PDB file of C-alpha atoms in Angstrom:
ATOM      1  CA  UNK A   1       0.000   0.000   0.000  1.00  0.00           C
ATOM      2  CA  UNK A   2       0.795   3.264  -1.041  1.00  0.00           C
ATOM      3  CA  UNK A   3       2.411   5.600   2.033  1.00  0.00           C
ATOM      4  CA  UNK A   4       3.206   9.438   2.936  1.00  0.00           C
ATOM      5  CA  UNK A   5       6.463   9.816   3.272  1.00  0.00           C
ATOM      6  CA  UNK A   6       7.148  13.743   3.500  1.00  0.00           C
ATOM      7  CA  UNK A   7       5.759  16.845   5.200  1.00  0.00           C
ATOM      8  CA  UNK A   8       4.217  17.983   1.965  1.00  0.00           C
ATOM      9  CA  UNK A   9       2.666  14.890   0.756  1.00  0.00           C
ATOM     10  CA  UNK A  10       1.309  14.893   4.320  1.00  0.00           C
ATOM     11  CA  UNK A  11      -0.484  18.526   3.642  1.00  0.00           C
ATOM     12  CA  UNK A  12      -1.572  17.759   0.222  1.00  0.00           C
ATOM     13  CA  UNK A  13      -3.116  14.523   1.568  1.00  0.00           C
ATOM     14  CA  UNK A  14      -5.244  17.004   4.224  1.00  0.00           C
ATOM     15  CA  UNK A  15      -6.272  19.174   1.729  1.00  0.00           C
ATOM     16  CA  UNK A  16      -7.594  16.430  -0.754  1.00  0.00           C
ATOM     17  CA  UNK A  17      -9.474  15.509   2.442  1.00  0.00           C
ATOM     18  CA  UNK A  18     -10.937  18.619   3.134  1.00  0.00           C
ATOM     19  CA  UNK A  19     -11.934  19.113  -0.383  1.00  0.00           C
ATOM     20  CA  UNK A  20     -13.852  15.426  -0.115  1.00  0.00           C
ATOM     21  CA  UNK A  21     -15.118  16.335   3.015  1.00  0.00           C
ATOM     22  CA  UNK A  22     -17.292  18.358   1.166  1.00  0.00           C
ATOM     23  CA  UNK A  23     -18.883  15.999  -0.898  1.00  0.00           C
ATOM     24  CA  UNK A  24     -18.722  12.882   1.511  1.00  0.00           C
ATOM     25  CA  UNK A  25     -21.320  12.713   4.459  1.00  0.00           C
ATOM     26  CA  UNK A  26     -22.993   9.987   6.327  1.00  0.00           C
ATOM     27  CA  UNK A  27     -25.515   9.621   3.743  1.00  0.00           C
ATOM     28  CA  UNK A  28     -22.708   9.159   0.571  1.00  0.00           C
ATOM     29  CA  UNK A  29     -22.861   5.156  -0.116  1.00  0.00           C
ATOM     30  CA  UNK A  30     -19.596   3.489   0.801  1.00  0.00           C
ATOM     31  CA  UNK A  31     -18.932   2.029  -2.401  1.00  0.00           C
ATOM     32  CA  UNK A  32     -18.635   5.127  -4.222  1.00  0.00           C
ATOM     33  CA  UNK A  33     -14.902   6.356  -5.746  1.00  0.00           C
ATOM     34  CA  UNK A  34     -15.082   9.838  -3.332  1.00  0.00           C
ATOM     35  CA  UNK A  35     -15.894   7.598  -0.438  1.00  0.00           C
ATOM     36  CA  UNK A  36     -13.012   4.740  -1.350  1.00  0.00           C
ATOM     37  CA  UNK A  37     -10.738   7.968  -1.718  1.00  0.00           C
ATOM     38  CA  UNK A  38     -11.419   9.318   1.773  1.00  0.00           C
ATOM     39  CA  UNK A  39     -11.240   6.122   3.416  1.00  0.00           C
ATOM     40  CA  UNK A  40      -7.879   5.367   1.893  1.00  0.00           C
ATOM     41  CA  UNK A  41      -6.520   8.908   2.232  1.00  0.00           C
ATOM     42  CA  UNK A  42      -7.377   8.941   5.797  1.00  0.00           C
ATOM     43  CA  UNK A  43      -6.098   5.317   6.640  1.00  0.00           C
ATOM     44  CA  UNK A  44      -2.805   7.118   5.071  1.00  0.00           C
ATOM     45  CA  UNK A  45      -3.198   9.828   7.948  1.00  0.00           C
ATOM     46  CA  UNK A  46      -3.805   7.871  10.060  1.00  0.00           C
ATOM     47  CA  UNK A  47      -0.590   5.938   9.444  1.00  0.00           C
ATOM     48  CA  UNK A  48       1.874   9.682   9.033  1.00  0.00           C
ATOM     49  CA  UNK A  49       0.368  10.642  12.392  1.00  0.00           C
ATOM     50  CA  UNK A  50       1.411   7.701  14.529  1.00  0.00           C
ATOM     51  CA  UNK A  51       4.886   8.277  13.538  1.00  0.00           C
ATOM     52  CA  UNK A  52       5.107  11.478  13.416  1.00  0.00           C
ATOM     53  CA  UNK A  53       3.073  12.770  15.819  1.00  0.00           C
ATOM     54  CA  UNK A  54       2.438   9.974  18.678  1.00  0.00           C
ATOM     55  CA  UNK A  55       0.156  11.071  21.367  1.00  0.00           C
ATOM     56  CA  UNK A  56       1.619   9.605  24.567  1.00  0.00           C
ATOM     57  CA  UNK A  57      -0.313   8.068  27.129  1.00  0.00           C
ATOM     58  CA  UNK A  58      -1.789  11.149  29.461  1.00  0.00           C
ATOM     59  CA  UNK A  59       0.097  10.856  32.787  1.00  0.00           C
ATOM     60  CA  UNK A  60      -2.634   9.933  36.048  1.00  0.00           C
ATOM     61  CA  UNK A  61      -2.060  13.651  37.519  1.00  0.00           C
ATOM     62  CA  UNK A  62      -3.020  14.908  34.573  1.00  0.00           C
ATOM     63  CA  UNK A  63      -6.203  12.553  34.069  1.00  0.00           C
ATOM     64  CA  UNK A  64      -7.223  13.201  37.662  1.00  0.00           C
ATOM     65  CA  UNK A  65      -7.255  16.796  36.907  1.00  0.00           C
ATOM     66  CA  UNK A  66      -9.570  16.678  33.653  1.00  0.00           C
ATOM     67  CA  UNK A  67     -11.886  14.483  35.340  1.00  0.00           C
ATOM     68  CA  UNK A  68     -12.088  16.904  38.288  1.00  0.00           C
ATOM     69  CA  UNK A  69     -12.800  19.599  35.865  1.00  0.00           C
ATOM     70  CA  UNK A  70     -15.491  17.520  33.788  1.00  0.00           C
ATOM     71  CA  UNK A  71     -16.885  16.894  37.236  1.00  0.00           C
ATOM     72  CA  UNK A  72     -16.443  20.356  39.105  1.00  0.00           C
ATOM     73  CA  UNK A  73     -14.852  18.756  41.665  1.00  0.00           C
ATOM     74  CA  UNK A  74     -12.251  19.923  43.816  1.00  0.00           C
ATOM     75  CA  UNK A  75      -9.226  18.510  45.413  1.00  0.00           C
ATOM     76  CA  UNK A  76     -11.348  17.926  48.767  1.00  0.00           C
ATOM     77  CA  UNK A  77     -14.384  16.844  46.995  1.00  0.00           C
ATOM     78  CA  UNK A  78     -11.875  14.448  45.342  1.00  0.00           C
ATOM     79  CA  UNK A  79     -10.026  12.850  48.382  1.00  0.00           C
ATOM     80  CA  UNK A  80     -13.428  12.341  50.516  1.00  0.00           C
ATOM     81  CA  UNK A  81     -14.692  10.191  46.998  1.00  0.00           C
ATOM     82  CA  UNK A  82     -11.567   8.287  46.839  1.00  0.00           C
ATOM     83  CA  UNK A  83     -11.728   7.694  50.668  1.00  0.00           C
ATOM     84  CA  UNK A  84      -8.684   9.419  51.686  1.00  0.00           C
ATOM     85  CA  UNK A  85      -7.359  12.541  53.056  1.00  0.00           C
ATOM     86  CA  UNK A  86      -7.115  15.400  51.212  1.00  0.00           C
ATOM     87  CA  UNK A  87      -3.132  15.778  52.427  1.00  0.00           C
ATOM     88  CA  UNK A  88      -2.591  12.055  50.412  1.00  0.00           C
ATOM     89  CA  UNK A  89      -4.748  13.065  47.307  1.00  0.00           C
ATOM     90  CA  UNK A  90      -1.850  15.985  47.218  1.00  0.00           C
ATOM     91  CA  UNK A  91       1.276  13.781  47.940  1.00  0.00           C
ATOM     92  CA  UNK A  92      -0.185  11.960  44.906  1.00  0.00           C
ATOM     93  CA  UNK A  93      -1.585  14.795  43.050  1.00  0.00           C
ATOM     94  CA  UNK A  94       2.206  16.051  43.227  1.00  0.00           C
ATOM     95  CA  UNK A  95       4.050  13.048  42.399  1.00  0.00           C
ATOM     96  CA  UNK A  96       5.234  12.402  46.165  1.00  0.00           C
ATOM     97  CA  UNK A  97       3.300   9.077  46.643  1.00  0.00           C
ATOM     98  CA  UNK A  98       2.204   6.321  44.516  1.00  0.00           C
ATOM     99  CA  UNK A  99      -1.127   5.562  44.797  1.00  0.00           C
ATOM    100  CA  UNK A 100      -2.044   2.369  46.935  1.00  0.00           C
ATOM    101  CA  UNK A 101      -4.275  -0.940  45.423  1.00  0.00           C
ATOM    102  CA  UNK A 102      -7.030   0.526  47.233  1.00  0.00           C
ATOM    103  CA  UNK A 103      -6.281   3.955  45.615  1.00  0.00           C
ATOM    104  CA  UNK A 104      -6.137   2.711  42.282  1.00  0.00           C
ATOM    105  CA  UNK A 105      -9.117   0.863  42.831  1.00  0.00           C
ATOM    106  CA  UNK A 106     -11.064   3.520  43.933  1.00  0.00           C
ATOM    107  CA  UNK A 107      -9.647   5.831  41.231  1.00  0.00           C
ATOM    108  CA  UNK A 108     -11.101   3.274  38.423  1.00  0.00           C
ATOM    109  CA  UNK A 109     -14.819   2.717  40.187  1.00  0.00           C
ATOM    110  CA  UNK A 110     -15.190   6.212  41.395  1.00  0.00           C
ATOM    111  CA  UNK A 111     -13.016   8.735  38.425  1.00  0.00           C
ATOM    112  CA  UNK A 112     -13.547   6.135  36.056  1.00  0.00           C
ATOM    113  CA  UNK A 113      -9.822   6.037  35.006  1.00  0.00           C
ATOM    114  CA  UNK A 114      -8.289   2.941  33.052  1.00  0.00           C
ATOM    115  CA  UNK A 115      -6.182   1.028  34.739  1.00  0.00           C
ATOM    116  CA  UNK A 116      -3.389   1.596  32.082  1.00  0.00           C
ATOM    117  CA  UNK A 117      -3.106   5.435  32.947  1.00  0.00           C
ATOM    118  CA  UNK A 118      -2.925   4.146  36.577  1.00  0.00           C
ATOM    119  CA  UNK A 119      -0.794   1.535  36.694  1.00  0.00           C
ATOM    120  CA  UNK A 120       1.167   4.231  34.195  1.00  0.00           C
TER     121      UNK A 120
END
C-alpha cells in the first residue's frame, strides 16, 4: 500500500481531504470512488500521524485533573470520593506518593480512570 512519506505529501493529503469532506457525508454510499478515496486517504493519515506525531499516554495527575474539571470537583471533593485525606490526594496529586491498590481501585470505580493510565 501506497504511504506518505514527506511533510508535503502529508499537507496535500489534508487538503484532498478537506476538499472530499465536502462531498462525503454519512448519507454518501460506501462504495462510491469519493468515499473509497477518503477512506484510503485517511487510513494514510492515520498511518503519518502515529509516527510522526504519537500522542503519549496522558500521565494519572493529569487525568485526575480533567476528570475533576469535567466533574467540578475539587481537590477535597476528590479525596473524601476516593476515601482518603485530602493531604494524600496531594502527595499523589504532586508526584510524592504512589497511589495504593485501594487507591487505584477507587480511582477506576469512582473517576472512572483505566487502569493503564494508573498503573502508568
Amino acid at each position: 500500500m501506497a504511504q506518505i512519506k514527506t511533510e508535503e505529501a502529508y499537507n496535500a493529503t489534508l487538503k484532498r481531504i478537506e476538499e472530499l469532506e465536502k462531498t462525503v457525508d454519512d448519507n454518501t454510499p460506501n462504495n462510491t470512488p469519493e468515499y473509497l478515496e477518503l477512506d484510503m486517504l485517511c487510513d494514510l493519515i492515520e498511518e503519518y500521524e502515529a509516527i510522526h506525531y504519537p500522542i503519549g499516554k496522558p500521565s494519572l495527575v493529569d487525568t485526575i485533573k480533567l476528570r475533576m474539571y469535567e466533574l467540578g470537583l475539587n481537590q477535597k471533593s476528590v479525596a473524601a470520593m476516593l476515601g482518603i485525606s485530602a493531604p494524600r490526594l496531594s502527595e499523589i496529586m504532586t508526584g510524592k506518593a504512589e497511589p495504593s491498590l485501594s487507591i487505584a481501585r477507587a480511582l477506576y470505580q469512582k473517576l472512572n480512570i483505566s487502569a493503564d493510565v494508573i498503573l502508568g
